[in-house]
Amino acid sequence: MLATSPPTSYAEAGFTIIEVLVALALVAVSIGAIGAVMGGKTRGVRTLEQHVALMQATRTLMTIGIPSRAQLRSGTSTGQAEGYRWTIDVSPLDGDWTVPDGNVPWAPELVRIRVESPGGALSDIRTVRLTPRPSE
């Protein structure tokens, strides 16, 4: 076995203060970069959660807030629930929807649903519903 002699001067004794400071600086930069990435991911998750909540409020409004076809009439209705403000606009669908020589009992109505979250995000969905044509 080869024996080594102990260091004879301070230069050979271990890490210098400069080397320790450089290592600490690298660790600090790495921790800062990891923190920045985690902060960005947290903001992204929060934004996604808010979007999902807005879409769920819009979906709920579409299923329970729109009157049945027999009761659906042109006009605007508004309301607020759990901090979400909503508006439902019902209007005749643009275009000529007459059927020549036809007695069609239904007329298309454009239903526009707007929901605004407490944070200000907006969902705007449009759909078409067939409503009973008024008797002439």
PDB file of N, CA and C in Angstrom, residues 10-115:
ATOM      1  N   TYR A  10      -1.023  25.168   3.652  1.00  0.00           N
ATOM      2  CA  TYR A  10      -2.456  25.472   3.667  1.00  0.00           C
ATOM      3  C   TYR A  10      -3.063  25.428   2.258  1.00  0.00           C
ATOM      4  N   ALA A  11      -2.309  25.648   1.235  1.00  0.00           N
ATOM      5  CA  ALA A  11      -2.804  25.632  -0.132  1.00  0.00           C
ATOM      6  C   ALA A  11      -3.266  24.236  -0.531  1.00  0.00           C
ATOM      7  N   GLU A  12      -2.676  23.214   0.062  1.00  0.00           N
ATOM      8  CA  GLU A  12      -3.036  21.843  -0.255  1.00  0.00           C
ATOM      9  C   GLU A  12      -4.032  21.263   0.755  1.00  0.00           C
ATOM     10  N   ALA A  13      -4.478  22.005   1.750  1.00  0.00           N
ATOM     11  CA  ALA A  13      -5.249  21.481   2.871  1.00  0.00           C
ATOM     12  C   ALA A  13      -6.726  21.259   2.579  1.00  0.00           C
ATOM     13  N   GLY A  14      -7.354  21.781   1.548  1.00  0.00           N
ATOM     14  CA  GLY A  14      -8.781  21.593   1.295  1.00  0.00           C
ATOM     15  C   GLY A  14      -9.309  22.693   0.384  1.00  0.00           C
ATOM     16  N   PHE A  15     -10.627  22.979   0.545  1.00  0.00           N
ATOM     17  CA  PHE A  15     -11.249  23.997  -0.288  1.00  0.00           C
ATOM     18  C   PHE A  15     -10.859  25.387   0.193  1.00  0.00           C
ATOM     19  N   THR A  16     -10.679  26.268  -0.766  1.00  0.00           N
ATOM     20  CA  THR A  16     -10.433  27.664  -0.396  1.00  0.00           C
ATOM     21  C   THR A  16     -11.776  28.344  -0.195  1.00  0.00           C
ATOM     22  N   ILE A  17     -11.761  29.490   0.412  1.00  0.00           N
ATOM     23  CA  ILE A  17     -13.002  30.251   0.646  1.00  0.00           C
ATOM     24  C   ILE A  17     -13.664  30.627  -0.673  1.00  0.00           C
ATOM     25  N   ILE A  18     -12.889  30.876  -1.701  1.00  0.00           N
ATOM     26  CA  ILE A  18     -13.423  31.215  -3.030  1.00  0.00           C
ATOM     27  C   ILE A  18     -14.187  30.023  -3.586  1.00  0.00           C
ATOM     28  N   GLU A  19     -13.651  28.832  -3.466  1.00  0.00           N
ATOM     29  CA  GLU A  19     -14.326  27.637  -3.967  1.00  0.00           C
ATOM     30  C   GLU A  19     -15.638  27.387  -3.217  1.00  0.00           C
ATOM     31  N   VAL A  20     -15.641  27.610  -1.923  1.00  0.00           N
ATOM     32  CA  VAL A  20     -16.854  27.440  -1.128  1.00  0.00           C
ATOM     33  C   VAL A  20     -17.909  28.465  -1.548  1.00  0.00           C
ATOM     34  N   LEU A  21     -17.500  29.712  -1.750  1.00  0.00           N
ATOM     35  CA  LEU A  21     -18.442  30.766  -2.173  1.00  0.00           C
ATOM     36  C   LEU A  21     -19.010  30.476  -3.562  1.00  0.00           C
ATOM     37  N   VAL A  22     -18.192  29.975  -4.467  1.00  0.00           N
ATOM     38  CA  VAL A  22     -18.674  29.633  -5.811  1.00  0.00           C
ATOM     39  C   VAL A  22     -19.688  28.498  -5.717  1.00  0.00           C
ATOM     40  N   ALA A  23     -19.413  27.490  -4.894  1.00  0.00           N
ATOM     41  CA  ALA A  23     -20.348  26.375  -4.728  1.00  0.00           C
ATOM     42  C   ALA A  23     -21.667  26.868  -4.122  1.00  0.00           C
ATOM     43  N   LEU A  24     -21.600  27.739  -3.122  1.00  0.00           N
ATOM     44  CA  LEU A  24     -22.814  28.296  -2.518  1.00  0.00           C
ATOM     45  C   LEU A  24     -23.599  29.129  -3.529  1.00  0.00           C
ATOM     46  N   ALA A  25     -22.920  29.869  -4.369  1.00  0.00           N
ATOM     47  CA  ALA A  25     -23.596  30.680  -5.389  1.00  0.00           C
ATOM     48  C   ALA A  25     -24.316  29.776  -6.393  1.00  0.00           C
ATOM     49  N   LEU A  26     -23.681  28.682  -6.785  1.00  0.00           N
ATOM     50  CA  LEU A  26     -24.337  27.740  -7.705  1.00  0.00           C
ATOM     51  C   LEU A  26     -25.567  27.118  -7.069  1.00  0.00           C
ATOM     52  N   VAL A  27     -25.481  26.759  -5.806  1.00  0.00           N
ATOM     53  CA  VAL A  27     -26.639  26.194  -5.109  1.00  0.00           C
ATOM     54  C   VAL A  27     -27.757  27.233  -5.024  1.00  0.00           C
ATOM     55  N   ALA A  28     -27.423  28.482  -4.726  1.00  0.00           N
ATOM     56  CA  ALA A  28     -28.439  29.538  -4.623  1.00  0.00           C
ATOM     57  C   ALA A  28     -29.119  29.785  -5.962  1.00  0.00           C
ATOM     58  N   VAL A  29     -28.356  29.811  -7.042  1.00  0.00           N
ATOM     59  CA  VAL A  29     -28.935  30.014  -8.372  1.00  0.00           C
ATOM     60  C   VAL A  29     -29.845  28.842  -8.721  1.00  0.00           C
ATOM     61  N   SER A  30     -29.437  27.622  -8.405  1.00  0.00           N
ATOM     62  CA  SER A  30     -30.264  26.443  -8.685  1.00  0.00           C
ATOM     63  C   SER A  30     -31.563  26.495  -7.900  1.00  0.00           C
ATOM     64  N   ILE A  31     -31.498  26.838  -6.627  1.00  0.00           N
ATOM     65  CA  ILE A  31     -32.715  26.933  -5.809  1.00  0.00           C
ATOM     66  C   ILE A  31     -33.620  28.044  -6.320  1.00  0.00           C
ATOM     67  N   GLY A  32     -33.048  29.168  -6.732  1.00  0.00           N
ATOM     68  CA  GLY A  32     -33.856  30.255  -7.306  1.00  0.00           C
ATOM     69  C   GLY A  32     -34.554  29.842  -8.588  1.00  0.00           C
ATOM     70  N   ALA A  33     -33.865  29.105  -9.449  1.00  0.00           N
ATOM     71  CA  ALA A  33     -34.472  28.643 -10.707  1.00  0.00           C
ATOM     72  C   ALA A  33     -35.597  27.655 -10.424  1.00  0.00           C
ATOM     73  N   ILE A  34     -35.393  26.751  -9.485  1.00  0.00           N
ATOM     74  CA  ILE A  34     -36.446  25.792  -9.129  1.00  0.00           C
ATOM     75  C   ILE A  34     -37.653  26.525  -8.555  1.00  0.00           C
ATOM     76  N   GLY A  35     -37.405  27.530  -7.718  1.00  0.00           N
ATOM     77  CA  GLY A  35     -38.505  28.323  -7.155  1.00  0.00           C
ATOM     78  C   GLY A  35     -39.293  29.058  -8.231  1.00  0.00           C
ATOM     79  N   ALA A  36     -38.600  29.606  -9.219  1.00  0.00           N
ATOM     80  CA  ALA A  36     -39.287  30.317 -10.306  1.00  0.00           C
ATOM     81  C   ALA A  36     -40.148  29.359 -11.126  1.00  0.00           C
ATOM     82  N   VAL A  37     -39.645  28.176 -11.404  1.00  0.00           N
ATOM     83  CA  VAL A  37     -40.419  27.187 -12.154  1.00  0.00           C
ATOM     84  C   VAL A  37     -41.650  26.773 -11.355  1.00  0.00           C
ATOM     85  N   MET A  38     -41.472  26.514 -10.078  1.00  0.00           N
ATOM     86  CA  MET A  38     -42.605  26.101  -9.235  1.00  0.00           C
ATOM     87  C   MET A  38     -43.648  27.221  -9.145  1.00  0.00           C
ATOM     88  N   GLY A  39     -43.216  28.466  -9.044  1.00  0.00           N
ATOM     89  CA  GLY A  39     -44.153  29.597  -9.004  1.00  0.00           C
ATOM     90  C   GLY A  39     -44.959  29.707 -10.286  1.00  0.00           C
ATOM     91  N   GLY A  40     -44.291  29.512 -11.426  1.00  0.00           N
ATOM     92  CA  GLY A  40     -44.994  29.547 -12.707  1.00  0.00           C
ATOM     93  C   GLY A  40     -46.000  28.422 -12.831  1.00  0.00           C
ATOM     94  N   LYS A  41     -45.625  27.253 -12.371  1.00  0.00           N
ATOM     95  CA  LYS A  41     -46.548  26.104 -12.426  1.00  0.00           C
ATOM     96  C   LYS A  41     -47.749  26.342 -11.510  1.00  0.00           C
ATOM     97  N   THR A  42     -47.523  26.925 -10.350  1.00  0.00           N
ATOM     98  CA  THR A  42     -48.622  27.211  -9.422  1.00  0.00           C
ATOM     99  C   THR A  42     -49.607  28.199 -10.030  1.00  0.00           C
ATOM    100  N   ARG A  43     -49.101  29.246 -10.678  1.00  0.00           N
ATOM    101  CA  ARG A  43     -49.983  30.204 -11.353  1.00  0.00           C
ATOM    102  C   ARG A  43     -50.758  29.535 -12.474  1.00  0.00           C
ATOM    103  N   GLY A  44     -50.102  28.650 -13.216  1.00  0.00           N
ATOM    104  CA  GLY A  44     -50.785  27.935 -14.294  1.00  0.00           C
ATOM    105  C   GLY A  44     -51.899  27.043 -13.771  1.00  0.00           C
ATOM    106  N   VAL A  45     -51.642  26.360 -12.684  1.00  0.00           N
ATOM    107  CA  VAL A  45     -52.669  25.497 -12.091  1.00  0.00           C
ATOM    108  C   VAL A  45     -53.836  26.335 -11.585  1.00  0.00           C
ATOM    109  N   ARG A  46     -53.554  27.458 -10.953  1.00  0.00           N
ATOM    110  CA  ARG A  46     -54.615  28.340 -10.454  1.00  0.00           C
ATOM    111  C   ARG A  46     -55.470  28.868 -11.609  1.00  0.00           C
ATOM    112  N   THR A  47     -54.830  29.258 -12.697  1.00  0.00           N
ATOM    113  CA  THR A  47     -55.565  29.738 -13.868  1.00  0.00           C
ATOM    114  C   THR A  47     -56.442  28.629 -14.451  1.00  0.00           C
ATOM    115  N   LEU A  48     -55.899  27.432 -14.521  1.00  0.00           N
ATOM    116  CA  LEU A  48     -56.666  26.303 -15.033  1.00  0.00           C
ATOM    117  C   LEU A  48     -57.865  25.995 -14.130  1.00  0.00           C
ATOM    118  N   GLU A  49     -57.680  26.047 -12.813  1.00  0.00           N
ATOM    119  CA  GLU A  49     -58.789  25.809 -11.888  1.00  0.00           C
ATOM    120  C   GLU A  49     -59.890  26.849 -12.067  1.00  0.00           C
ATOM    121  N   GLN A  50     -59.502  28.122 -12.258  1.00  0.00           N
ATOM    122  CA  GLN A  50     -60.495  29.166 -12.477  1.00  0.00           C
ATOM    123  C   GLN A  50     -61.247  28.944 -13.778  1.00  0.00           C
ATOM    124  N   HIS A  51     -60.544  28.505 -14.816  1.00  0.00           N
ATOM    125  CA  HIS A  51     -61.190  28.244 -16.101  1.00  0.00           C
ATOM    126  C   HIS A  51     -62.176  27.077 -15.984  1.00  0.00           C
ATOM    127  N   VAL A  52     -61.774  26.028 -15.278  1.00  0.00           N
ATOM    128  CA  VAL A  52     -62.658  24.870 -15.091  1.00  0.00           C
ATOM    129  C   VAL A  52     -63.899  25.287 -14.307  1.00  0.00           C
ATOM    130  N   ALA A  53     -63.728  26.111 -13.272  1.00  0.00           N
ATOM    131  CA  ALA A  53     -64.879  26.580 -12.488  1.00  0.00           C
ATOM    132  C   ALA A  53     -65.816  27.417 -13.355  1.00  0.00           C
ATOM    133  N   LEU A  54     -65.265  28.260 -14.233  1.00  0.00           N
ATOM    134  CA  LEU A  54     -66.091  29.073 -15.129  1.00  0.00           C
ATOM    135  C   LEU A  54     -66.856  28.185 -16.112  1.00  0.00           C
ATOM    136  N   MET A  55     -66.190  27.186 -16.671  1.00  0.00           N
ATOM    137  CA  MET A  55     -66.870  26.289 -17.603  1.00  0.00           C
ATOM    138  C   MET A  55     -67.950  25.472 -16.890  1.00  0.00           C
ATOM    139  N   GLN A  56     -67.703  25.089 -15.643  1.00  0.00           N
ATOM    140  CA  GLN A  56     -68.707  24.348 -14.890  1.00  0.00           C
ATOM    141  C   GLN A  56     -69.921  25.230 -14.605  1.00  0.00           C
ATOM    142  N   ALA A  57     -69.690  26.504 -14.262  1.00  0.00           N
ATOM    143  CA  ALA A  57     -70.809  27.426 -14.036  1.00  0.00           C
ATOM    144  C   ALA A  57     -71.601  27.624 -15.326  1.00  0.00           C
ATOM    145  N   THR A  58     -70.907  27.718 -16.456  1.00  0.00           N
ATOM    146  CA  THR A  58     -71.585  27.874 -17.744  1.00  0.00           C
ATOM    147  C   THR A  58     -72.392  26.621 -18.077  1.00  0.00           C
ATOM    148  N   ARG A  59     -71.816  25.474 -17.844  1.00  0.00           N
ATOM    149  CA  ARG A  59     -72.520  24.222 -18.117  1.00  0.00           C
ATOM    150  C   ARG A  59     -73.765  24.084 -17.237  1.00  0.00           C
ATOM    151  N   THR A  60     -73.640  24.420 -15.982  1.00  0.00           N
ATOM    152  CA  THR A  60     -74.787  24.372 -15.075  1.00  0.00           C
ATOM    153  C   THR A  60     -75.885  25.311 -15.552  1.00  0.00           C
ATOM    154  N   LEU A  61     -75.503  26.511 -15.961  1.00  0.00           N
ATOM    155  CA  LEU A  61     -76.485  27.474 -16.456  1.00  0.00           C
ATOM    156  C   LEU A  61     -77.161  26.952 -17.720  1.00  0.00           C
ATOM    157  N   MET A  62     -76.403  26.291 -18.583  1.00  0.00           N
ATOM    158  CA  MET A  62     -77.000  25.751 -19.810  1.00  0.00           C
ATOM    159  C   MET A  62     -78.021  24.664 -19.497  1.00  0.00           C
ATOM    160  N   THR A  63     -77.776  23.873 -18.458  1.00  0.00           N
ATOM    161  CA  THR A  63     -78.681  22.763 -18.175  1.00  0.00           C
ATOM    162  C   THR A  63     -79.896  23.176 -17.359  1.00  0.00           C
ATOM    163  N   ILE A  64     -79.724  24.129 -16.438  1.00  0.00           N
ATOM    164  CA  ILE A  64     -80.867  24.487 -15.592  1.00  0.00           C
ATOM    165  C   ILE A  64     -81.371  25.912 -15.803  1.00  0.00           C
ATOM    166  N   GLY A  65     -80.581  26.745 -16.467  1.00  0.00           N
ATOM    167  CA  GLY A  65     -80.960  28.143 -16.611  1.00  0.00           C
ATOM    168  C   GLY A  65     -81.760  28.471 -17.859  1.00  0.00           C
ATOM    169  N   ILE A  66     -81.631  27.646 -18.889  1.00  0.00           N
ATOM    170  CA  ILE A  66     -82.367  27.902 -20.125  1.00  0.00           C
ATOM    171  C   ILE A  66     -83.747  27.270 -19.974  1.00  0.00           C
ATOM    172  N   PRO A  67     -84.794  28.045 -20.208  1.00  0.00           N
ATOM    173  CA  PRO A  67     -86.147  27.472 -20.103  1.00  0.00           C
ATOM    174  C   PRO A  67     -86.366  26.363 -21.132  1.00  0.00           C
ATOM    175  N   SER A  68     -87.377  25.567 -20.904  1.00  0.00           N
ATOM    176  CA  SER A  68     -87.708  24.504 -21.855  1.00  0.00           C
ATOM    177  C   SER A  68     -88.136  25.124 -23.177  1.00  0.00           C
ATOM    178  N   ARG A  69     -88.194  24.323 -24.229  1.00  0.00           N
ATOM    179  CA  ARG A  69     -88.550  24.834 -25.554  1.00  0.00           C
ATOM    180  C   ARG A  69     -89.922  25.488 -25.569  1.00  0.00           C
ATOM    181  N   ALA A  70     -90.852  24.941 -24.841  1.00  0.00           N
ATOM    182  CA  ALA A  70     -92.202  25.492 -24.836  1.00  0.00           C
ATOM    183  C   ALA A  70     -92.243  26.859 -24.161  1.00  0.00           C
ATOM    184  N   GLN A  71     -91.313  27.120 -23.235  1.00  0.00           N
ATOM    185  CA  GLN A  71     -91.313  28.385 -22.501  1.00  0.00           C
ATOM    186  C   GLN A  71     -90.265  29.373 -22.993  1.00  0.00           C
ATOM    187  N   LEU A  72     -89.408  28.971 -23.919  1.00  0.00           N
ATOM    188  CA  LEU A  72     -88.334  29.827 -24.408  1.00  0.00           C
ATOM    189  C   LEU A  72     -88.902  30.933 -25.283  1.00  0.00           C
ATOM    190  N   ARG A  73     -88.654  32.167 -24.916  1.00  0.00           N
ATOM    191  CA  ARG A  73     -89.134  33.331 -25.663  1.00  0.00           C
ATOM    192  C   ARG A  73     -87.971  34.289 -25.909  1.00  0.00           C
ATOM    193  N   SER A  74     -88.097  35.093 -26.966  1.00  0.00           N
ATOM    194  CA  SER A  74     -87.075  36.091 -27.260  1.00  0.00           C
ATOM    195  C   SER A  74     -86.988  37.084 -26.111  1.00  0.00           C
ATOM    196  N   GLY A  75     -85.756  37.499 -25.835  1.00  0.00           N
ATOM    197  CA  GLY A  75     -85.535  38.466 -24.771  1.00  0.00           C
ATOM    198  C   GLY A  75     -84.245  38.160 -24.031  1.00  0.00           C
ATOM    199  N   THR A  76     -84.017  38.920 -22.965  1.00  0.00           N
ATOM    200  CA  THR A  76     -82.798  38.800 -22.179  1.00  0.00           C
ATOM    201  C   THR A  76     -83.148  38.530 -20.728  1.00  0.00           C
ATOM    202  N   SER A  77     -82.424  37.621 -20.127  1.00  0.00           N
ATOM    203  CA  SER A  77     -82.548  37.402 -18.688  1.00  0.00           C
ATOM    204  C   SER A  77     -81.149  37.432 -18.089  1.00  0.00           C
ATOM    205  N   THR A  78     -81.049  37.968 -16.886  1.00  0.00           N
ATOM    206  CA  THR A  78     -79.761  38.084 -16.211  1.00  0.00           C
ATOM    207  C   THR A  78     -79.893  37.578 -14.787  1.00  0.00           C
ATOM    208  N   GLY A  79     -78.766  37.334 -14.184  1.00  0.00           N
ATOM    209  CA  GLY A  79     -78.768  36.898 -12.806  1.00  0.00           C
ATOM    210  C   GLY A  79     -77.361  36.750 -12.283  1.00  0.00           C
ATOM    211  N   GLN A  80     -77.281  36.342 -11.028  1.00  0.00           N
ATOM    212  CA  GLN A  80     -75.988  36.144 -10.394  1.00  0.00           C
ATOM    213  C   GLN A  80     -76.101  34.972  -9.432  1.00  0.00           C
ATOM    214  N   ALA A  81     -75.087  34.121  -9.422  1.00  0.00           N
ATOM    215  CA  ALA A  81     -75.058  32.980  -8.518  1.00  0.00           C
ATOM    216  C   ALA A  81     -73.613  32.694  -8.132  1.00  0.00           C
ATOM    217  N   GLU A  82     -73.350  32.637  -6.847  1.00  0.00           N
ATOM    218  CA  GLU A  82     -72.021  32.324  -6.316  1.00  0.00           C
ATOM    219  C   GLU A  82     -70.937  33.216  -6.906  1.00  0.00           C
ATOM    220  N   GLY A  83     -71.246  34.483  -7.124  1.00  0.00           N
ATOM    221  CA  GLY A  83     -70.275  35.427  -7.657  1.00  0.00           C
ATOM    222  C   GLY A  83     -70.178  35.456  -9.167  1.00  0.00           C
ATOM    223  N   TYR A  84     -70.809  34.530  -9.853  1.00  0.00           N
ATOM    224  CA  TYR A  84     -70.799  34.498 -11.317  1.00  0.00           C
ATOM    225  C   TYR A  84     -72.021  35.254 -11.830  1.00  0.00           C
ATOM    226  N   ARG A  85     -71.775  36.246 -12.691  1.00  0.00           N
ATOM    227  CA  ARG A  85     -72.886  36.977 -13.319  1.00  0.00           C
ATOM    228  C   ARG A  85     -73.159  36.364 -14.670  1.00  0.00           C
ATOM    229  N   TRP A  86     -74.427  36.198 -14.999  1.00  0.00           N
ATOM    230  CA  TRP A  86     -74.777  35.572 -16.261  1.00  0.00           C
ATOM    231  C   TRP A  86     -75.867  36.348 -16.983  1.00  0.00           C
ATOM    232  N   THR A  87     -75.867  36.178 -18.294  1.00  0.00           N
ATOM    233  CA  THR A  87     -76.871  36.772 -19.173  1.00  0.00           C
ATOM    234  C   THR A  87     -77.241  35.736 -20.221  1.00  0.00           C
ATOM    235  N   ILE A  88     -78.538  35.582 -20.441  1.00  0.00           N
ATOM    236  CA  ILE A  88     -79.022  34.706 -21.504  1.00  0.00           C
ATOM    237  C   ILE A  88     -79.834  35.574 -22.468  1.00  0.00           C
ATOM    238  N   ASP A  89     -79.377  35.648 -23.717  1.00  0.00           N
ATOM    239  CA  ASP A  89     -80.086  36.383 -24.772  1.00  0.00           C
ATOM    240  C   ASP A  89     -80.696  35.371 -25.736  1.00  0.00           C
ATOM    241  N   VAL A  90     -81.977  35.520 -25.983  1.00  0.00           N
ATOM    242  CA  VAL A  90     -82.666  34.656 -26.946  1.00  0.00           C
ATOM    243  C   VAL A  90     -83.203  35.569 -28.045  1.00  0.00           C
ATOM    244  N   SER A  91     -82.853  35.246 -29.283  1.00  0.00           N
ATOM    245  CA  SER A  91     -83.308  36.058 -30.418  1.00  0.00           C
ATOM    246  C   SER A  91     -83.518  35.149 -31.623  1.00  0.00           C
ATOM    247  N   PRO A  92     -84.331  35.592 -32.566  1.00  0.00           N
ATOM    248  CA  PRO A  92     -84.514  34.782 -33.774  1.00  0.00           C
ATOM    249  C   PRO A  92     -83.179  34.599 -34.486  1.00  0.00           C
ATOM    250  N   LEU A  93     -82.970  33.431 -35.035  1.00  0.00           N
ATOM    251  CA  LEU A  93     -81.750  33.149 -35.773  1.00  0.00           C
ATOM    252  C   LEU A  93     -81.786  33.931 -37.081  1.00  0.00           C
ATOM    253  N   ASP A  94     -80.674  34.591 -37.399  1.00  0.00           N
ATOM    254  CA  ASP A  94     -80.607  35.367 -38.637  1.00  0.00           C
ATOM    255  C   ASP A  94     -80.772  34.462 -39.845  1.00  0.00           C
ATOM    256  N   GLY A  95     -81.333  35.015 -40.886  1.00  0.00           N
ATOM    257  CA  GLY A  95     -81.494  34.266 -42.130  1.00  0.00           C
ATOM    258  C   GLY A  95     -82.957  33.987 -42.408  1.00  0.00           C
ATOM    259  N   ASP A  96     -83.194  33.551 -43.608  1.00  0.00           N
ATOM    260  CA  ASP A  96     -84.546  33.220 -44.029  1.00  0.00           C
ATOM    261  C   ASP A  96     -84.789  31.747 -43.750  1.00  0.00           C
ATOM    262  N   TRP A  97     -85.564  31.471 -42.738  1.00  0.00           N
ATOM    263  CA  TRP A  97     -85.804  30.095 -42.313  1.00  0.00           C
ATOM    264  C   TRP A  97     -87.208  29.618 -42.685  1.00  0.00           C
ATOM    265  N   THR A  98     -87.775  30.242 -43.678  1.00  0.00           N
ATOM    266  CA  THR A  98     -89.099  29.805 -44.111  1.00  0.00           C
ATOM    267  C   THR A  98     -88.950  28.603 -45.030  1.00  0.00           C
ATOM    268  N   VAL A  99     -89.868  27.689 -44.896  1.00  0.00           N
ATOM    269  CA  VAL A  99     -89.874  26.503 -45.745  1.00  0.00           C
ATOM    270  C   VAL A  99     -91.017  26.681 -46.733  1.00  0.00           C
ATOM    271  N   PRO A 100     -90.701  26.717 -48.039  1.00  0.00           N
ATOM    272  CA  PRO A 100     -91.764  26.912 -49.025  1.00  0.00           C
ATOM    273  C   PRO A 100     -92.758  25.742 -48.983  1.00  0.00           C
ATOM    274  N   ASP A 101     -94.013  26.091 -49.037  1.00  0.00           N
ATOM    275  CA  ASP A 101     -95.104  25.111 -49.048  1.00  0.00           C
ATOM    276  C   ASP A 101     -94.998  24.131 -47.877  1.00  0.00           C
ATOM    277  N   GLY A 102     -94.514  24.623 -46.751  1.00  0.00           N
ATOM    278  CA  GLY A 102     -94.369  23.737 -45.593  1.00  0.00           C
ATOM    279  C   GLY A 102     -95.029  24.335 -44.371  1.00  0.00           C
ATOM    280  N   ASN A 103     -95.591  23.505 -43.595  1.00  0.00           N
ATOM    281  CA  ASN A 103     -96.184  23.918 -42.341  1.00  0.00           C
ATOM    282  C   ASN A 103     -95.281  23.378 -41.228  1.00  0.00           C
ATOM    283  N   VAL A 104     -94.213  24.114 -40.922  1.00  0.00           N
ATOM    284  CA  VAL A 104     -93.221  23.673 -39.953  1.00  0.00           C
ATOM    285  C   VAL A 104     -93.595  24.237 -38.586  1.00  0.00           C
ATOM    286  N   PRO A 105     -93.756  23.384 -37.594  1.00  0.00           N
ATOM    287  CA  PRO A 105     -94.189  23.873 -36.289  1.00  0.00           C
ATOM    288  C   PRO A 105     -93.069  24.463 -35.440  1.00  0.00           C
ATOM    289  N   TRP A 106     -91.821  24.461 -35.939  1.00  0.00           N
ATOM    290  CA  TRP A 106     -90.692  24.923 -35.136  1.00  0.00           C
ATOM    291  C   TRP A 106     -89.989  26.093 -35.805  1.00  0.00           C
ATOM    292  N   ALA A 107     -89.423  26.960 -34.993  1.00  0.00           N
ATOM    293  CA  ALA A 107     -88.619  28.081 -35.482  1.00  0.00           C
ATOM    294  C   ALA A 107     -87.285  28.075 -34.725  1.00  0.00           C
ATOM    295  N   PRO A 108     -86.154  28.298 -35.416  1.00  0.00           N
ATOM    296  CA  PRO A 108     -84.864  28.306 -34.727  1.00  0.00           C
ATOM    297  C   PRO A 108     -84.644  29.622 -33.976  1.00  0.00           C
ATOM    298  N   GLU A 109     -84.176  29.508 -32.752  1.00  0.00           N
ATOM    299  CA  GLU A 109     -83.853  30.671 -31.922  1.00  0.00           C
ATOM    300  C   GLU A 109     -82.382  30.580 -31.527  1.00  0.00           C
ATOM    301  N   LEU A 110     -81.673  31.702 -31.613  1.00  0.00           N
ATOM    302  CA  LEU A 110     -80.280  31.777 -31.184  1.00  0.00           C
ATOM    303  C   LEU A 110     -80.266  32.049 -29.685  1.00  0.00           C
ATOM    304  N   VAL A 111     -79.575  31.208 -28.938  1.00  0.00           N
ATOM    305  CA  VAL A 111     -79.447  31.386 -27.497  1.00  0.00           C
ATOM    306  C   VAL A 111     -77.983  31.685 -27.211  1.00  0.00           C
ATOM    307  N   ARG A 112     -77.723  32.858 -26.654  1.00  0.00           N
ATOM    308  CA  ARG A 112     -76.362  33.278 -26.326  1.00  0.00           C
ATOM    309  C   ARG A 112     -76.248  33.341 -24.812  1.00  0.00           C
ATOM    310  N   ILE A 113     -75.283  32.615 -24.273  1.00  0.00           N
ATOM    311  CA  ILE A 113     -75.084  32.542 -22.827  1.00  0.00           C
ATOM    312  C   ILE A 113     -73.730  33.161 -22.509  1.00  0.00           C
ATOM    313  N   ARG A 114     -73.743  34.179 -21.671  1.00  0.00           N
ATOM    314  CA  ARG A 114     -72.507  34.823 -21.230  1.00  0.00           C
ATOM    315  C   ARG A 114     -72.410  34.694 -19.717  1.00  0.00           C
ATOM    316  N   VAL A 115     -71.287  34.184 -19.256  1.00  0.00           N
ATOM    317  CA  VAL A 115     -71.043  34.031 -17.827  1.00  0.00           C
ATOM    318  C   VAL A 115     -69.718  34.715 -17.508  1.00  0.00           C
TER     319      VAL A 115
END
